[in-house]
Amino acid sequence: MKLEDKVVVITGASSGIGEETALALAREGAKLVLAARREDRLRALAEKIKASGGEAVVFAADLRDASLAEACIEKAVEAFGRIDILVNNAGAMLLSPIDRAEPSDWQSMIEINLLSLMYTSRAALIKMREQGSGHIVNISSVAGRSAGPTAGGYNASKWGVNGFSEALRREAHQDGIRVTVIEPGVVATELTRHIPDEETRTSYEARVGEMEPLESEDIAAAILYAVTQPRRVNVNEILIRPLDQG
Ligand code: NDP
């Protein structure tokens, strides 16, 4: 198994990409800290992993809170003695045209997509430096590379992720710490269900209905690839779109 005894924290593990990534990494022997707000779903996932012979603990919290985001990293050290890989995946996509956007939705996206990722990265970096190794995987988006209508707030958060990740990569590499940015296109998950602006949600769903979107397991496979390369290989960025997405 390629990740035997590696300790991995996954944020946003209660559904979609995070859940599939947890299962994929557990199959390779990783010990997991599963973080998100929906404790029942995290517990069910942990049980599933344990039933297959793996190890997983749950950290149920709203990671927009800086102290809880840091505690999530502490949980790994407390449960398993170290942290080898952090997958910053928790996120929200509250699309709407700029003039109809609720400032509270912008705030929420900046807080969960960007700030919480910065808090967990900082806490993990400190631990990984002590260990002399580690890998931080940040889930950005195609929306972190190109911007467009209805995605202003989401674009701002994901461009922020890319900027922060590049700075982090350049600071961390001399300490043996790798940083990878994953930029998915459309993935079939519950992310779209939370789009608050009805017109935007309807037209987004219609666009998705015309294509075969990616599945969460496709992104999990990309993450698994990045974290199982030899130490000399630092996969900086993976951009992955459905074939049908222009
Ligand atoms: P999901 O909605 O299935 O997953 C989002 C996850 O984030 C859930 O586990 C959710 O758990 C968690 N989360 C949201 N808010 C918080 C919070 N405040 N505190 C803790 N956890 C939180 O969608 P995806 O799997 O699609 O999304 C995962 C990542 O992939 C996101 O960063 C998203 O931006 C990115 N992405 C997704 C794409 C897609 O098309 N689906 C495309 C490009 C990028 P809970 O509600 O239990 O807290």
CSV table of C-alpha atoms and ligand atoms in Angstrom, one decimal:
chain,number,residue,atom,x,y,z
A,1,MET,CA,0.0,0.0,0.0
A,2,LYS,CA,1.4,3.4,-1.1
A,3,LEU,CA,0.3,5.4,1.9
A,4,GLU,CA,0.8,2.9,4.7
A,5,ASP,CA,0.8,4.7,8.1
A,6,LYS,CA,0.7,8.1,6.5
A,7,VAL,CA,-1.5,10.5,8.5
A,8,VAL,CA,-3.9,12.5,6.4
A,9,VAL,CA,-6.3,15.3,7.3
A,10,ILE,CA,-9.1,15.9,4.8
A,11,THR,CA,-11.4,18.9,5.2
A,12,GLY,CA,-14.9,18.7,3.7
A,13,ALA,CA,-14.9,14.9,4.0
A,14,SER,CA,-18.6,14.6,4.6
A,15,SER,CA,-19.5,14.5,0.9
A,16,GLY,CA,-18.4,14.7,-2.7
A,17,ILE,CA,-14.7,15.0,-3.5
A,18,GLY,CA,-13.6,14.9,0.2
A,19,GLU,CA,-15.5,11.7,0.9
A,20,GLU,CA,-14.2,9.9,-2.2
A,21,THR,CA,-10.6,11.1,-1.4
A,22,ALA,CA,-10.9,9.7,2.1
A,23,LEU,CA,-11.9,6.3,0.7
A,24,ALA,CA,-9.2,6.3,-1.9
A,25,LEU,CA,-6.4,7.2,0.5
A,26,ALA,CA,-7.7,4.8,3.2
A,27,ARG,CA,-7.5,2.0,0.6
A,28,GLU,CA,-3.8,2.8,0.3
A,29,GLY,CA,-3.3,2.5,4.1
A,30,ALA,CA,-3.6,6.1,5.2
A,31,LYS,CA,-4.8,7.0,8.7
A,32,LEU,CA,-7.4,9.7,8.4
A,33,VAL,CA,-8.8,12.7,10.2
A,34,LEU,CA,-12.2,13.5,8.6
A,35,ALA,CA,-13.3,17.1,9.1
A,36,ALA,CA,-16.5,18.9,8.2
A,37,ARG,CA,-19.7,20.1,10.0
A,38,ARG,CA,-22.0,17.1,9.5
A,39,GLU,CA,-20.9,14.8,12.2
A,40,ASP,CA,-23.3,12.0,11.3
A,41,ARG,CA,-21.9,11.7,7.8
A,42,LEU,CA,-18.3,11.8,9.0
A,43,ARG,CA,-19.1,9.1,11.6
A,44,ALA,CA,-20.7,6.9,8.9
A,45,LEU,CA,-17.6,7.4,6.7
A,46,ALA,CA,-15.2,6.6,9.5
A,47,GLU,CA,-17.2,3.4,10.3
A,48,LYS,CA,-17.0,2.4,6.6
A,49,ILE,CA,-13.2,2.9,6.6
A,50,LYS,CA,-12.8,1.0,9.8
A,51,ALA,CA,-15.0,-1.9,8.5
A,52,SER,CA,-12.4,-2.3,5.7
A,53,GLY,CA,-9.6,-2.4,8.1
A,54,GLY,CA,-8.6,1.2,8.0
A,55,GLU,CA,-8.2,3.9,10.7
A,56,ALA,CA,-10.2,7.1,10.9
A,57,VAL,CA,-11.2,9.7,13.4
A,58,VAL,CA,-13.8,12.4,13.1
A,59,PHE,CA,-13.4,16.2,13.7
A,60,ALA,CA,-16.8,17.8,13.4
A,61,ALA,CA,-16.5,21.6,13.3
A,62,ASP,CA,-17.2,24.7,11.3
A,63,LEU,CA,-13.7,25.4,9.9
A,64,ARG,CA,-14.4,29.0,9.3
A,65,ASP,CA,-13.4,29.4,12.9
A,66,ALA,CA,-9.6,29.9,13.0
A,67,SER,CA,-9.2,28.2,16.4
A,68,LEU,CA,-11.2,25.1,15.2
A,69,ALA,CA,-9.3,25.0,11.9
A,70,GLU,CA,-6.0,24.8,13.9
A,71,ALA,CA,-7.5,22.3,16.3
A,72,CYS,CA,-8.3,20.1,13.3
A,73,ILE,CA,-4.5,19.8,12.7
A,74,GLU,CA,-3.9,19.2,16.4
A,75,LYS,CA,-6.4,16.3,16.2
A,76,ALA,CA,-4.1,14.5,13.8
A,77,VAL,CA,-1.2,14.8,16.2
A,78,GLU,CA,-3.3,13.8,19.2
A,79,ALA,CA,-4.8,10.8,17.4
A,80,PHE,CA,-1.9,9.6,15.3
A,81,GLY,CA,1.3,11.5,16.5
A,82,ARG,CA,1.9,13.5,13.3
A,83,ILE,CA,0.5,14.9,10.1
A,84,ASP,CA,1.9,13.8,6.7
A,85,ILE,CA,-0.7,15.1,4.3
A,86,LEU,CA,-3.4,17.8,4.5
A,87,VAL,CA,-6.1,17.9,1.8
A,88,ASN,CA,-7.8,21.3,2.0
A,89,ASN,CA,-11.0,20.5,0.3
A,90,ALA,CA,-13.9,22.1,2.3
A,91,GLY,CA,-15.7,24.7,0.2
A,92,ALA,CA,-18.8,26.3,-1.0
A,93,MET,CA,-19.9,27.7,-4.4
A,94,LEU,CA,-22.6,30.4,-3.8
A,95,LEU,CA,-22.9,31.7,-7.3
A,96,SER,CA,-24.9,34.8,-8.2
A,97,PRO,CA,-24.4,37.9,-10.4
A,98,ILE,CA,-22.4,40.5,-8.5
A,99,ASP,CA,-25.3,43.0,-8.2
A,100,ARG,CA,-27.6,40.4,-6.7
A,101,ALA,CA,-25.0,38.8,-4.4
A,102,GLU,CA,-25.5,38.7,-0.7
A,103,PRO,CA,-22.4,40.1,1.1
A,104,SER,CA,-22.9,37.3,3.7
A,105,ASP,CA,-22.4,34.7,0.9
A,106,TRP,CA,-19.2,36.4,-0.3
A,107,GLN,CA,-18.0,36.4,3.3
A,108,SER,CA,-18.9,32.7,3.8
A,109,MET,CA,-17.0,31.7,0.6
A,110,ILE,CA,-13.9,33.7,1.5
A,111,GLU,CA,-14.0,32.3,5.0
A,112,ILE,CA,-14.4,28.6,4.1
A,113,ASN,CA,-12.7,28.4,0.6
A,114,LEU,CA,-9.8,30.7,1.4
A,115,LEU,CA,-9.3,31.7,5.0
A,116,SER,CA,-9.9,28.3,6.6
A,117,LEU,CA,-7.5,26.8,4.1
A,118,MET,CA,-4.9,29.4,5.2
A,119,TYR,CA,-5.5,28.6,8.9
A,120,THR,CA,-5.1,24.8,8.4
A,121,SER,CA,-2.1,25.2,6.1
A,122,ARG,CA,-0.3,27.4,8.6
A,123,ALA,CA,-0.9,25.0,11.5
A,124,ALA,CA,0.1,22.0,9.3
A,125,LEU,CA,3.2,23.8,8.0
A,126,ILE,CA,4.5,24.3,11.6
A,127,LYS,CA,4.1,20.6,12.4
A,128,MET,CA,5.5,19.5,9.0
A,129,ARG,CA,8.6,21.7,9.5
A,130,GLU,CA,9.3,20.0,12.8
A,131,GLN,CA,9.0,16.6,11.0
A,132,GLY,CA,11.0,17.7,8.0
A,133,SER,CA,8.4,16.5,5.5
A,134,GLY,CA,4.8,16.9,4.5
A,135,HIS,CA,2.4,17.5,1.7
A,136,ILE,CA,-0.4,20.1,1.5
A,137,VAL,CA,-3.0,19.6,-1.3
A,138,ASN,CA,-5.3,22.6,-1.9
A,139,ILE,CA,-8.5,22.1,-3.9
A,140,SER,CA,-8.9,25.2,-6.0
A,141,SER,CA,-11.0,25.1,-9.3
A,142,VAL,CA,-11.0,26.0,-12.9
A,143,ALA,CA,-12.6,29.1,-11.4
A,144,GLY,CA,-9.2,29.8,-9.8
A,145,ARG,CA,-7.7,30.3,-13.2
A,146,SER,CA,-10.4,31.9,-15.3
A,147,ALA,CA,-13.2,34.2,-14.1
A,148,GLY,CA,-16.7,34.8,-15.5
A,149,PRO,CA,-20.3,36.0,-14.9
A,150,THR,CA,-22.0,34.8,-11.7
A,151,ALA,CA,-18.7,33.6,-10.2
A,152,GLY,CA,-17.3,36.9,-8.9
A,153,GLY,CA,-17.2,35.9,-5.2
A,154,TYR,CA,-16.3,32.3,-5.9
A,155,ASN,CA,-13.5,33.4,-8.4
A,156,ALA,CA,-12.1,35.8,-5.8
A,157,SER,CA,-11.9,33.0,-3.2
A,158,LYS,CA,-10.3,30.4,-5.6
A,159,TRP,CA,-7.9,32.9,-7.2
A,160,GLY,CA,-6.9,33.6,-3.6
A,161,VAL,CA,-6.3,29.9,-3.0
A,162,ASN,CA,-4.0,29.8,-6.1
A,163,GLY,CA,-2.0,32.9,-4.9
A,164,PHE,CA,-1.7,31.6,-1.4
A,165,SER,CA,-0.7,28.1,-2.5
A,166,GLU,CA,2.1,29.4,-4.7
A,167,ALA,CA,3.5,31.5,-1.9
A,168,LEU,CA,3.2,28.5,0.4
A,169,ARG,CA,5.0,26.2,-2.1
A,170,ARG,CA,7.9,28.7,-2.4
A,171,GLU,CA,8.3,29.0,1.4
A,172,ALA,CA,7.9,25.3,2.2
A,173,HIS,CA,9.9,23.5,-0.4
A,174,GLN,CA,13.3,23.9,1.3
A,175,ASP,CA,11.9,22.1,4.3
A,176,GLY,CA,10.9,19.1,2.4
A,177,ILE,CA,7.2,20.1,2.2
A,178,ARG,CA,5.3,19.7,-1.0
A,179,VAL,CA,2.3,21.8,-2.1
A,180,THR,CA,-0.1,20.8,-4.9
A,181,VAL,CA,-3.1,22.7,-6.3
A,182,ILE,CA,-5.9,20.7,-7.8
A,183,GLU,CA,-8.2,22.6,-10.2
A,184,PRO,CA,-11.3,20.6,-11.1
A,185,GLY,CA,-13.8,21.6,-13.7
A,186,VAL,CA,-17.4,20.5,-13.2
A,187,VAL,CA,-17.8,17.5,-10.8
A,188,ALA,CA,-21.1,15.9,-10.0
A,189,THR,CA,-21.5,16.6,-6.3
A,190,GLU,CA,-24.0,18.4,-4.0
A,191,LEU,CA,-22.0,21.7,-4.4
A,192,THR,CA,-24.4,23.1,-6.9
A,193,ARG,CA,-27.4,22.5,-4.7
A,194,HIS,CA,-26.4,25.3,-2.5
A,195,ILE,CA,-26.3,28.0,-5.2
A,196,PRO,CA,-28.6,30.6,-3.7
A,197,ASP,CA,-29.6,32.6,-6.8
A,198,GLU,CA,-32.4,30.5,-8.4
A,199,GLU,CA,-31.8,31.8,-12.0
A,200,THR,CA,-28.1,31.1,-11.7
A,201,ARG,CA,-28.7,27.6,-10.2
A,202,THR,CA,-31.2,26.7,-13.0
A,203,SER,CA,-28.9,27.8,-15.8
A,204,TYR,CA,-25.8,26.1,-14.1
A,205,GLU,CA,-27.8,22.9,-13.8
A,206,ALA,CA,-28.9,23.1,-17.4
A,207,ARG,CA,-25.3,23.6,-18.5
A,208,VAL,CA,-24.2,20.6,-16.4
A,209,GLY,CA,-27.1,18.6,-17.9
A,210,GLU,CA,-25.6,18.9,-21.3
A,211,MET,CA,-22.3,17.3,-20.4
A,212,GLU,CA,-20.9,14.3,-18.7
A,213,PRO,CA,-19.4,15.8,-15.6
A,214,LEU,CA,-16.4,14.5,-13.7
A,215,GLU,CA,-17.1,12.2,-10.7
A,216,SER,CA,-15.6,12.7,-7.3
A,217,GLU,CA,-13.5,9.6,-7.8
A,218,ASP,CA,-11.8,11.3,-10.8
A,219,ILE,CA,-10.5,14.0,-8.5
A,220,ALA,CA,-9.6,11.6,-5.7
A,221,ALA,CA,-7.5,9.7,-8.3
A,222,ALA,CA,-5.7,13.0,-9.2
A,223,ILE,CA,-5.0,13.7,-5.5
A,224,LEU,CA,-3.8,10.1,-5.0
A,225,TYR,CA,-1.4,10.5,-7.9
A,226,ALA,CA,0.0,13.7,-6.5
A,227,VAL,CA,0.6,12.4,-3.0
A,228,THR,CA,2.1,9.1,-4.0
A,229,GLN,CA,5.0,10.4,-6.1
A,230,PRO,CA,8.6,10.0,-5.0
A,231,ARG,CA,9.8,12.7,-2.6
A,232,ARG,CA,11.7,14.5,-5.4
A,233,VAL,CA,8.5,15.0,-7.4
A,234,ASN,CA,6.5,18.1,-6.4
A,235,VAL,CA,3.3,18.1,-8.5
A,236,ASN,CA,2.5,21.8,-8.4
A,237,GLU,CA,-0.8,21.9,-10.2
A,238,ILE,CA,-3.4,19.6,-11.8
A,239,LEU,CA,-6.1,21.2,-14.0
A,240,ILE,CA,-8.8,18.6,-14.8
A,241,ARG,CA,-11.9,19.2,-16.8
A,242,PRO,CA,-14.6,17.0,-18.1
A,243,LEU,CA,-14.1,16.2,-21.8
A,244,ASP,CA,-17.3,18.0,-22.6
A,245,GLN,CA,-16.4,21.2,-20.8
A,246,GLY,CA,-15.1,23.9,-23.1
B,1,NDP,P1,-19.6,19.2,-1.6
B,1,NDP,O1,-20.6,20.2,-1.3
B,1,NDP,O2,-20.0,17.8,-1.7
B,1,NDP,O3,-18.5,19.2,-0.5
B,1,NDP,C1,-18.1,20.4,0.3
B,1,NDP,C2,-17.5,20.0,1.6
B,1,NDP,O4,-17.1,21.1,2.3
B,1,NDP,C3,-18.6,19.2,2.4
B,1,NDP,O5,-18.0,18.1,3.1
B,1,NDP,C4,-18.9,20.3,3.5
B,1,NDP,O6,-19.3,19.6,4.7
B,1,NDP,C5,-17.6,21.0,3.6
B,1,NDP,N1,-17.8,22.3,4.2
B,1,NDP,C6,-18.5,23.4,3.7
B,1,NDP,N2,-18.5,24.4,4.5
B,1,NDP,C7,-17.8,24.0,5.6
B,1,NDP,C8,-17.5,24.7,6.8
B,1,NDP,N3,-17.9,25.9,7.1
B,1,NDP,N4,-16.8,24.0,7.7
B,1,NDP,C9,-16.4,22.7,7.5
B,1,NDP,N5,-16.6,22.1,6.3
B,1,NDP,C10,-17.4,22.7,5.4
B,1,NDP,O7,-18.8,19.7,-2.9
B,1,NDP,P2,-17.5,19.2,-3.6
B,1,NDP,O8,-17.1,17.9,-3.2
B,1,NDP,O9,-17.8,19.4,-5.1
B,1,NDP,O10,-16.5,20.3,-3.2
B,1,NDP,C11,-15.2,20.1,-2.6
B,1,NDP,C12,-14.2,21.1,-3.1
B,1,NDP,O11,-14.1,21.0,-4.5
B,1,NDP,C13,-14.7,22.6,-2.8
B,1,NDP,O12,-13.6,23.3,-2.4
B,1,NDP,C14,-15.1,23.1,-4.2
B,1,NDP,O13,-15.0,24.5,-4.4
B,1,NDP,C15,-14.2,22.3,-5.1
B,1,NDP,N6,-14.6,22.2,-6.5
B,1,NDP,C16,-15.8,21.5,-6.8
B,1,NDP,C17,-16.1,21.5,-8.1
B,1,NDP,C18,-17.4,20.9,-8.5
B,1,NDP,O14,-17.9,21.0,-9.7
B,1,NDP,N7,-18.1,20.1,-7.7
B,1,NDP,C19,-15.3,22.1,-9.2
B,1,NDP,C20,-14.1,22.7,-8.7
B,1,NDP,C21,-13.8,22.8,-7.4
B,1,NDP,P3,-20.4,20.1,5.7
B,1,NDP,O15,-21.5,20.7,5.0
B,1,NDP,O16,-20.7,18.8,6.4
B,1,NDP,O17,-19.7,21.0,6.6
